[in-house]
CSV table of C-alpha atoms in Angstrom, one decimal:
chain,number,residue,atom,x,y,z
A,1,UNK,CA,-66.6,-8.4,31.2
A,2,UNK,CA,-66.6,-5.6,33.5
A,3,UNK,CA,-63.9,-3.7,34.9
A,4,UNK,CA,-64.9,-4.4,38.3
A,5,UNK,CA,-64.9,-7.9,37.7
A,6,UNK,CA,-62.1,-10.6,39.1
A,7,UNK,CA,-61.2,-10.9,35.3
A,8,UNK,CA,-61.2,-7.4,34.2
A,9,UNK,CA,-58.9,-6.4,36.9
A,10,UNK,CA,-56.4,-9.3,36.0
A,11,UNK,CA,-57.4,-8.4,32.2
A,12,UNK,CA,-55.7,-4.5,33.3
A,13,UNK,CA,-52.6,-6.3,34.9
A,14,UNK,CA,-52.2,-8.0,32.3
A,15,UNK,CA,-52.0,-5.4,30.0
A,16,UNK,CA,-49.4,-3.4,32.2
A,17,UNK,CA,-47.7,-5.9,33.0
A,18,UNK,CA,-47.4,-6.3,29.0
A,19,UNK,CA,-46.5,-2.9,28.1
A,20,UNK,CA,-44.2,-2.8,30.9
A,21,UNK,CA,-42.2,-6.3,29.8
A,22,UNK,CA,-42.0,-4.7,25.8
A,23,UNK,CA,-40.7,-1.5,27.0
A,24,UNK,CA,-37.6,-3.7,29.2
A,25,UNK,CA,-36.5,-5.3,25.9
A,26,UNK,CA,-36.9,-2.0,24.3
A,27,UNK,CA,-34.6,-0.4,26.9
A,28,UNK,CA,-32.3,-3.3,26.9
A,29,UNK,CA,-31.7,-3.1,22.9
A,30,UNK,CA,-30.9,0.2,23.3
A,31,UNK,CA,-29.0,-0.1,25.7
A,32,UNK,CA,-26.8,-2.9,24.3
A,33,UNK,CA,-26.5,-1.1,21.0
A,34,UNK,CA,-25.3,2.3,22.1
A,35,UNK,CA,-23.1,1.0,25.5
A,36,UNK,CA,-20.2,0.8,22.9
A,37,UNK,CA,-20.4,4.2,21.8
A,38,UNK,CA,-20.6,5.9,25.0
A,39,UNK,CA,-17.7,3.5,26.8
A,40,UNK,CA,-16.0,4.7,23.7
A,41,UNK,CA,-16.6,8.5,24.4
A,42,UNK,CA,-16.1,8.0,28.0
A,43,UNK,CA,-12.5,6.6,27.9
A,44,UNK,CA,-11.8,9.5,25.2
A,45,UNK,CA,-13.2,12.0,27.5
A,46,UNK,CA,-10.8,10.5,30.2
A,47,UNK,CA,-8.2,10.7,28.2
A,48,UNK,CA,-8.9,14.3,27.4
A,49,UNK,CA,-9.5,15.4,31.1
A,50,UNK,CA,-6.0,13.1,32.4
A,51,UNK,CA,-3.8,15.6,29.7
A,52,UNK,CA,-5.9,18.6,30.4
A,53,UNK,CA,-5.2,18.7,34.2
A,54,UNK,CA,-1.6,17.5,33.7
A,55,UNK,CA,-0.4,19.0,30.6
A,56,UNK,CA,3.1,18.3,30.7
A,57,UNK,CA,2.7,15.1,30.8
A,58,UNK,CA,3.8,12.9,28.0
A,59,UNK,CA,2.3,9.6,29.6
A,60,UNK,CA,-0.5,8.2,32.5
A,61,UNK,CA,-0.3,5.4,34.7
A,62,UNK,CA,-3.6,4.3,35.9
A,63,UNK,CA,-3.3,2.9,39.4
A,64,UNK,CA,-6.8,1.3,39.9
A,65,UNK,CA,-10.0,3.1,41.8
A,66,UNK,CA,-9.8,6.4,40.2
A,67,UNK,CA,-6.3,7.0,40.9
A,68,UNK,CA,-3.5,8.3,38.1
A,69,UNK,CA,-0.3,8.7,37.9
A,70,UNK,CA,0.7,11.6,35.5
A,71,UNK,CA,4.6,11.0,33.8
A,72,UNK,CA,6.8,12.4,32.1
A,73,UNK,CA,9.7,10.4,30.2
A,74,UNK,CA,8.9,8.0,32.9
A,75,UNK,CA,9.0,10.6,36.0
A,76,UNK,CA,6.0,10.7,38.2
A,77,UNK,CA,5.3,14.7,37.9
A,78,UNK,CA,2.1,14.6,39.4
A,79,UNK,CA,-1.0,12.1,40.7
A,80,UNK,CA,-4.5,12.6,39.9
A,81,UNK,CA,-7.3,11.8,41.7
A,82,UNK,CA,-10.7,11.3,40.6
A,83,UNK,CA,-13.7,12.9,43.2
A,84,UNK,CA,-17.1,13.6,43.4
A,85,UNK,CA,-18.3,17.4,44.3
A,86,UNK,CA,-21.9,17.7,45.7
A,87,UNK,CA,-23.0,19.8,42.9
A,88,UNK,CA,-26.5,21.7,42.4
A,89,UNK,CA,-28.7,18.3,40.7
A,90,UNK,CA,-26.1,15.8,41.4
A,91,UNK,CA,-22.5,14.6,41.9
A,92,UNK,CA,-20.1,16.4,39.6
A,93,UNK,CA,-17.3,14.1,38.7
A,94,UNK,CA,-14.0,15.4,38.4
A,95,UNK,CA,-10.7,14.8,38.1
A,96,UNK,CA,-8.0,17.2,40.2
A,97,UNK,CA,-4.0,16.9,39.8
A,98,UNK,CA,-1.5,17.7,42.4
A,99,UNK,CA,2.1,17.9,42.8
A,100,UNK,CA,4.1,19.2,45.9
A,101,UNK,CA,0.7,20.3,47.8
A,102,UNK,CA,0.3,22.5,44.6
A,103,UNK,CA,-3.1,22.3,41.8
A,104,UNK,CA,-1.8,21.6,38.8
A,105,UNK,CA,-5.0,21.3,36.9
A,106,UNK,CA,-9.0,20.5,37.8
A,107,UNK,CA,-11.4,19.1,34.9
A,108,UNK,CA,-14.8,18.1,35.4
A,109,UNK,CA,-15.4,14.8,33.5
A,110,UNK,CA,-19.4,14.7,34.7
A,111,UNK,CA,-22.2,16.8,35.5
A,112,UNK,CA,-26.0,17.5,35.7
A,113,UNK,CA,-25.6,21.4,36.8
A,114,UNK,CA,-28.2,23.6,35.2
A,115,UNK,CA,-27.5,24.7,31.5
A,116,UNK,CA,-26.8,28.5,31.6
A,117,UNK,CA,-25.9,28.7,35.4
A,118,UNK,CA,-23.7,26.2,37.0
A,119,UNK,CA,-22.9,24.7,33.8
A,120,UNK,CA,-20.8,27.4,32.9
A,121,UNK,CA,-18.5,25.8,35.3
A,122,UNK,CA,-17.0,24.2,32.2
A,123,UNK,CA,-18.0,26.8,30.1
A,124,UNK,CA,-15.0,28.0,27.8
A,125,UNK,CA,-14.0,31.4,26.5
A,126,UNK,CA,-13.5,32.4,23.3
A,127,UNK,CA,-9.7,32.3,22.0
A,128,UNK,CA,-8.9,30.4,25.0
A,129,UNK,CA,-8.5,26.6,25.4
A,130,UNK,CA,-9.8,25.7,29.0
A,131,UNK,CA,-12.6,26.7,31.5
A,132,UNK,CA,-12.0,30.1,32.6
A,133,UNK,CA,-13.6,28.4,36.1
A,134,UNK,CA,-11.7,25.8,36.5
A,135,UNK,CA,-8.2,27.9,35.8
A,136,UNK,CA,-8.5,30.1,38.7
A,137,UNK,CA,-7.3,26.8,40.4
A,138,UNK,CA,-3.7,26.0,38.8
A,139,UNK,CA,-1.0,26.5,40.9
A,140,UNK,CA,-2.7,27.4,44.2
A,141,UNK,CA,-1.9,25.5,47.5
A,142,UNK,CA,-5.3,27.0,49.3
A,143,UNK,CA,-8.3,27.3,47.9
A,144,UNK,CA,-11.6,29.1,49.0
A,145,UNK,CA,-14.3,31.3,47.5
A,146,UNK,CA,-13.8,34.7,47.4
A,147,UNK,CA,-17.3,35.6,49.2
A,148,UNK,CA,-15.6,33.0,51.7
A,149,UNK,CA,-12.7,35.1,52.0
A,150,UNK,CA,-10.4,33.2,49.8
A,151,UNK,CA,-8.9,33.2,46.4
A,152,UNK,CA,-11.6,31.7,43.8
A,153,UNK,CA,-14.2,33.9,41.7
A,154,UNK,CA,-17.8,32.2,41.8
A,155,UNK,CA,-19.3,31.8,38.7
A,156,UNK,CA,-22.8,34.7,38.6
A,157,UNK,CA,-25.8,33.0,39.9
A,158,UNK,CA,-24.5,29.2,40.6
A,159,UNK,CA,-22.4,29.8,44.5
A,160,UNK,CA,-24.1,26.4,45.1
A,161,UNK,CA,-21.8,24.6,41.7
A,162,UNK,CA,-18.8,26.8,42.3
A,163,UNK,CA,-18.9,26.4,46.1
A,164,UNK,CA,-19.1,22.4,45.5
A,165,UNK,CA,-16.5,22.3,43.6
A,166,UNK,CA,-14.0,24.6,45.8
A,167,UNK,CA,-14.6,22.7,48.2
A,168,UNK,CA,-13.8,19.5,47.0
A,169,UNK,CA,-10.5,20.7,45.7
A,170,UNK,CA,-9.6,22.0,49.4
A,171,UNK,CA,-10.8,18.6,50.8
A,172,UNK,CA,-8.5,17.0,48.1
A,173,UNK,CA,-5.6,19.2,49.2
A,174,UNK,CA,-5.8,18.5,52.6
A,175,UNK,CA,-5.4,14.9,51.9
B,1,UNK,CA,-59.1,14.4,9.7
B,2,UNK,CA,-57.6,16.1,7.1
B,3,UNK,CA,-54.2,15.8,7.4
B,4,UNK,CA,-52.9,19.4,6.3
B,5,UNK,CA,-55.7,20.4,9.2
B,6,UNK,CA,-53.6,18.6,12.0
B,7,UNK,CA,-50.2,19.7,10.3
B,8,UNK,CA,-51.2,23.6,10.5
B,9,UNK,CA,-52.6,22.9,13.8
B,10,UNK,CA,-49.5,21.7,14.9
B,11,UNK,CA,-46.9,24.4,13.6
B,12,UNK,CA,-49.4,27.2,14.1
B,13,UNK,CA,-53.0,27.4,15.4
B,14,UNK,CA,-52.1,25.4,18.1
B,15,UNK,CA,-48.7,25.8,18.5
B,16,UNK,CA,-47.4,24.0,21.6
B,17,UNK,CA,-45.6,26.8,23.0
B,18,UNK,CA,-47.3,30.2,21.9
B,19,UNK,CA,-50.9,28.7,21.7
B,20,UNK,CA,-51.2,26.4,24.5
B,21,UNK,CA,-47.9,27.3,26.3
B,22,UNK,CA,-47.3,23.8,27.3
B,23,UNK,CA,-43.7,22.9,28.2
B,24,UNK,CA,-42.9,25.6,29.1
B,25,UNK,CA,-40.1,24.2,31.5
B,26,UNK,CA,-37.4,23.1,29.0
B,27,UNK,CA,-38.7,26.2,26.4
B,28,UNK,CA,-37.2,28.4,29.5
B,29,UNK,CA,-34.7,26.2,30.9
B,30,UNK,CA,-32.9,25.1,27.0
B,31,UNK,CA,-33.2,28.4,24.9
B,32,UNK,CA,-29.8,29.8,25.8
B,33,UNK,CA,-28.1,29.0,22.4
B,34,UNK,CA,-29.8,27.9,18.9
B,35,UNK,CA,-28.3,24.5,19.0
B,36,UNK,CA,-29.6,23.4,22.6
B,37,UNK,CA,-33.0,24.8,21.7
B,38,UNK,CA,-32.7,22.8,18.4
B,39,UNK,CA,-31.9,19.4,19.9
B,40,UNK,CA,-33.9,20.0,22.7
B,41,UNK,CA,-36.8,20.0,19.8
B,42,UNK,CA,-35.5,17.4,17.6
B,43,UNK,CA,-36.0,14.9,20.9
B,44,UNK,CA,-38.8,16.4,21.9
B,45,UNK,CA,-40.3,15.4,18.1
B,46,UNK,CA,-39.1,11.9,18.5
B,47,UNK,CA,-40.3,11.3,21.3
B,48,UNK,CA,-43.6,12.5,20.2
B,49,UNK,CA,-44.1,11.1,17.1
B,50,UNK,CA,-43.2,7.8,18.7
B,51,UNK,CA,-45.5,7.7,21.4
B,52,UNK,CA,-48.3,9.0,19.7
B,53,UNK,CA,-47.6,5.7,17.1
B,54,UNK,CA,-47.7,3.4,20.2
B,55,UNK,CA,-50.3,4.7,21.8
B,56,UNK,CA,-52.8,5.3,18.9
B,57,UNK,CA,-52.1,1.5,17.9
B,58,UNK,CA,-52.5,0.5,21.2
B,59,UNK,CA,-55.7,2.9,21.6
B,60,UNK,CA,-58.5,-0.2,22.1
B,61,UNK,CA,-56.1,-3.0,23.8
B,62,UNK,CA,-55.2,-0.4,27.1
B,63,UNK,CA,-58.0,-0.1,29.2
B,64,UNK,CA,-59.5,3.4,30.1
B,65,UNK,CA,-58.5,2.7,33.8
B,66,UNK,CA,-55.2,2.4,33.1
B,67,UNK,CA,-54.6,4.5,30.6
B,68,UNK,CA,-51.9,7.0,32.2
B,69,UNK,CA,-49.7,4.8,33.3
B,70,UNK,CA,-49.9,2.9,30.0
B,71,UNK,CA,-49.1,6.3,28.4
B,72,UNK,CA,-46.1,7.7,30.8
B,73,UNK,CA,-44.6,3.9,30.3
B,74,UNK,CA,-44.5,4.7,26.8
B,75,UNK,CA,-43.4,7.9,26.7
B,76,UNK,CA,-40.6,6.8,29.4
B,77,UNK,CA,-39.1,4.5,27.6
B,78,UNK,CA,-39.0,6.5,24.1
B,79,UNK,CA,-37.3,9.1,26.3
B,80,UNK,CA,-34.8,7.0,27.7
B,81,UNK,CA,-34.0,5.4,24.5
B,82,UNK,CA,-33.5,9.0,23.0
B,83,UNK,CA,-31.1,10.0,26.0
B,84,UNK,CA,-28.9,7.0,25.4
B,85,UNK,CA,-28.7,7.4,21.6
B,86,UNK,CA,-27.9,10.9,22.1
B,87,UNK,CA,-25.7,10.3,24.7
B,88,UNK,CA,-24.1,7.9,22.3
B,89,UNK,CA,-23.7,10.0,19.3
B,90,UNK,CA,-23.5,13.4,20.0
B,91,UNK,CA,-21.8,13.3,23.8
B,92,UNK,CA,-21.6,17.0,23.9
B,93,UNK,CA,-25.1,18.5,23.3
B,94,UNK,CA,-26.1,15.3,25.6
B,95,UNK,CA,-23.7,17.3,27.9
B,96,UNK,CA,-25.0,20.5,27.5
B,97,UNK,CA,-29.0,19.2,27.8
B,98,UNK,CA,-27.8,17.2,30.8
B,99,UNK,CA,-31.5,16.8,33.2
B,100,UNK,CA,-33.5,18.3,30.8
B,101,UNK,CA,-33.3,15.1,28.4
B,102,UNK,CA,-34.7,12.8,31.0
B,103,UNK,CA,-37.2,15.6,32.0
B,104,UNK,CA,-38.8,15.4,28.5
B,105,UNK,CA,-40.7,12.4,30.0
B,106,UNK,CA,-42.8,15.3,32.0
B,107,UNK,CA,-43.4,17.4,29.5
B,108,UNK,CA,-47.0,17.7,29.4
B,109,UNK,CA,-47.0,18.1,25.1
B,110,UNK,CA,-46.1,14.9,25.0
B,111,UNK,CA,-48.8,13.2,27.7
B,112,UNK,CA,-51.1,16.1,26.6
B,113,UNK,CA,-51.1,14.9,22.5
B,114,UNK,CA,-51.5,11.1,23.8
B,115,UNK,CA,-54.5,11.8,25.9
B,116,UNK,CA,-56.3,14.4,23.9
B,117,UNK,CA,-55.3,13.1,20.3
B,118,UNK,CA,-53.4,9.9,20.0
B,119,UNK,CA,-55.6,7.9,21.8
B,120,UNK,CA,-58.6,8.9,19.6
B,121,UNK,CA,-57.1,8.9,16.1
B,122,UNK,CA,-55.7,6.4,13.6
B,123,UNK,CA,-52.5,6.0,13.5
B,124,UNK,CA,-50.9,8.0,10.6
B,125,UNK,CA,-53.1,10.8,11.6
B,126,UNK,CA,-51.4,10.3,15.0
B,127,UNK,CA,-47.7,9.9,13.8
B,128,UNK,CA,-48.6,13.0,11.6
B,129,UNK,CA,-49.6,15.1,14.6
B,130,UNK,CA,-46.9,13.8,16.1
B,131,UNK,CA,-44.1,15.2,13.8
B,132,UNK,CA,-45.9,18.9,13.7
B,133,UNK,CA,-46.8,19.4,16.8
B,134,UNK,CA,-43.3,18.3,17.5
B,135,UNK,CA,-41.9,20.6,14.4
B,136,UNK,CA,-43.9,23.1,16.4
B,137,UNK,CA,-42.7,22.9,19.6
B,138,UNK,CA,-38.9,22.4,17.7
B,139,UNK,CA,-39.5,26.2,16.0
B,140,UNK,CA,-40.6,27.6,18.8
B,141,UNK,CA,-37.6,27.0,20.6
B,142,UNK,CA,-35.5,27.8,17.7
B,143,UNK,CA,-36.6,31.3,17.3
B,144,UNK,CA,-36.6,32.1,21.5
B,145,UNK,CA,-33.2,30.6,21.3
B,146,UNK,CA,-31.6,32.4,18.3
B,147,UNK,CA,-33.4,35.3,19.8
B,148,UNK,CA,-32.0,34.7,23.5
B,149,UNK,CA,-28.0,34.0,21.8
B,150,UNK,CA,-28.0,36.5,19.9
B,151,UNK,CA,-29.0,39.7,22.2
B,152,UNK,CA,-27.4,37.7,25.3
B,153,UNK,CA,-24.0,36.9,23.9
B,154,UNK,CA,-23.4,39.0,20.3
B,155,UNK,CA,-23.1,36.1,18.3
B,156,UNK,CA,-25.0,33.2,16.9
B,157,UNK,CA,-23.6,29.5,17.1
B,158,UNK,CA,-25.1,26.4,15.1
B,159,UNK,CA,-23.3,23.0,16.2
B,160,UNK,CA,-19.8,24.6,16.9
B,161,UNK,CA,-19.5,27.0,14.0
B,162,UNK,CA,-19.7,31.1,14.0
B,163,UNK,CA,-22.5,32.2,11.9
B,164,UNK,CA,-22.2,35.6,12.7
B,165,UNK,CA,-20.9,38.5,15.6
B,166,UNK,CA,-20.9,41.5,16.7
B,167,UNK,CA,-20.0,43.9,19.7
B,168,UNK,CA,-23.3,43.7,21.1
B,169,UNK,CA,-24.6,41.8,24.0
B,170,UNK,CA,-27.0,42.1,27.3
B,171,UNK,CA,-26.2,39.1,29.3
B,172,UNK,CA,-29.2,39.1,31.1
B,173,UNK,CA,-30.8,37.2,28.0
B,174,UNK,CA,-29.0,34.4,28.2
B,175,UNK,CA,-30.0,34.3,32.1
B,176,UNK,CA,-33.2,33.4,33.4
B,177,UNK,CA,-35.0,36.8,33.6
B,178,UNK,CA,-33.9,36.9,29.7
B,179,UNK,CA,-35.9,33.6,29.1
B,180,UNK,CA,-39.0,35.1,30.6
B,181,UNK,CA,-38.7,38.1,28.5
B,182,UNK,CA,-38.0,36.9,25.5
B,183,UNK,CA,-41.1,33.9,25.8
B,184,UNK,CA,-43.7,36.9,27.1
B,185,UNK,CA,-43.0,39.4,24.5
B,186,UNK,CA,-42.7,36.5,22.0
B,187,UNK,CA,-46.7,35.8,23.2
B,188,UNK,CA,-47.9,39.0,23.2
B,189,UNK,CA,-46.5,39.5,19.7
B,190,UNK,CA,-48.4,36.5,18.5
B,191,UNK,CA,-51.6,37.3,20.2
B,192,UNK,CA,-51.3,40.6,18.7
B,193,UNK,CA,-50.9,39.2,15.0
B,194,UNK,CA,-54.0,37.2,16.3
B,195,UNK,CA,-56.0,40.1,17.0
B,196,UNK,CA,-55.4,42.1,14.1
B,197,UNK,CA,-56.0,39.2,11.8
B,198,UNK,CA,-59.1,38.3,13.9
B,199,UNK,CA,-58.8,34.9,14.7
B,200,UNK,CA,-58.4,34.7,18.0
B,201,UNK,CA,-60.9,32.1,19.1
């Protein structure tokens, strides 16, 4: 039988269509087996970001749709938002805190931003417990690069990550 | 083929990255610290040694026509199925990798060992070939990233603890014209070694 033949060619399909079916129920194990674990790390890593941008806060409400509400012996001190930030490779998902029109804190949950240069973003110094980035924000009640005239230090070589991000917290502050 | 023949070929004489320089996207790209480079390999060698199984078993069912698509299905799915267990179980280097797991899937080792020895080898010889070429690509890495970490930040980090530091660094080598660097004088050196030894082919 021939390649060229009404056979062979249903003979290839076949065969891809094959290979293509086993590799489905491959993915699909996976997936089913290690879903657990990341959902796990996931809500941990929420957890994490919720008391890193608010962290006087003894307690977190969460409203529904990416909203929080940070407390503290039952006060609301501050609500959190979750957004996205057009980033270099793709959305960079953060969360951002404010209180009285002031930052009190900006974490990025998510991100694709290229190791070395706009993954520094989150990038921590030694002896010191948060993104050297992503501190710049706290307290501010404007925010704008500096090489756009405002107040924020770009990180070397990634405007495009520390631009997106800037300017999702001004967007955020605006609301 | 003997089997200590395919395992110097990989780690060595044909070395993925200083022979052939294949992938050399992630080898620039990952090298910035000894534990990214080392992951980066690990999956790389899964990957590899897995789809060069598949496809050598599969060698005489997938048709000749067809072949390439039957191989980057393959090597898709080990890749994806390496992203979610690392994803999984060690959420941070998964962080740190971020595109360039998913981007494994186009590294042309991989496709290159399926066409040019996978799909005209038995199996173990395959899975064997596999493993080195992987182990290869894994030390090649290891020793541009330590390398890279080292000179570009004064210290050397494996999975979160200090090895060692000292008040020395040029951050240029942990940017991108430190990668370059680093890879080309890491080639000529081994070319050199080549040449004095006399076995450059």
């Amino acid at each position: 039988m021939t390649d060229e033949s009404i056979g062979g060619m249903l003979r290839i399909a076949l065969i891809l269509t094959v290979i293509m079916l086993l590799s489905a129920i491959a993915l699909a194990v996976t997936h089913i087996y290690t879903k657990p674990f990341i959902d796990q790390t996931k809500e941990q890593k929420l957890k994490e970001g919720l008391s890193m941008v608010v962290t006087q806060a003894d307690d977190f409400k969460d409203l529904g749709g990416g909203y929080y509400e940070a407390l503290l012996d039952g006060k609301v001190i501050g609500k959190i938002s979750t957004v996205y930030a057009d980033g270099y490779n793709d959305k960079i998902k953060m969360l951002i805190g404010i209180s009285d029109g002031k930052i009190l804190g900006v974490h990025i949950l998510e991100h694709l931003e290229t190791p070395g240069l706009g993954a520094r973003s989150t990038e921590v110094r030694p002896d010191e417990d948060e993104p050297w980035f992503l501190r710049q924000f706290k307290g501010l009640d404007s925010v704008a690069l500096k090489k756009d005239g405002g107040n924020i230090d770009a990180i070397t070589a990634a405007t495009i990550t520390s631009r997106a991000i800037t300017d999702a917290v001004a967007e955020e502050l605006r609301k | 083929m003997k089997t200590g023949k395919i395992i110097w070929d990989g780690l060595a004489k044909q070395n993925p990255t200083f022979r052939m320089a294949l992938g050399l996207c992630p080898t620039l790209a990952v090298t910035t610290a000894l534990t990214n480079g080392l992951v980066m390999g690990i999956a790389v060698t899964f990957v590899l040694a897995c789809s060069n199984v598949l496809v050598s078993l599969l060698r005489k069912i997938i048709p000749d026509k067809v072949r390439i698509p039957a191989f980057i299905v393959i090597i898709a799915t080990f890749v994806t199925i390496a992203d979610m267990l690392l994803e999984g179980f060690v959420p941070d280097i998964h962080k740190t990798l971020g595109i360039f797991i998913p981007l494994i899937v186009v590294n042309c080792i991989i496709l290159g060992r399926a066409e040019s020895f996978a799909s005209k080898n038995p199996v173990f010889s395959s899975l064997v070939d596999g493993i080195f070429m992987g182990l290869g690509f894994t030390l090649s890495l290891s020793l541009i990233s330590v390398i890279r970490e080292v000179l570009g930040t004064g210290k050397l980090i494996f999975f979160g603890n200090l090895l060692f530091s000292f008040d020395f660094s040029v951050l240029g080598f942990v940017l991108a014209p430190g990668a370059f660097l680093t890879l080309g004088l890491l080639l000529s050196l081994f070319n050199y070694i080549d040449l004095k030894r006399g076995t450059r082919q």
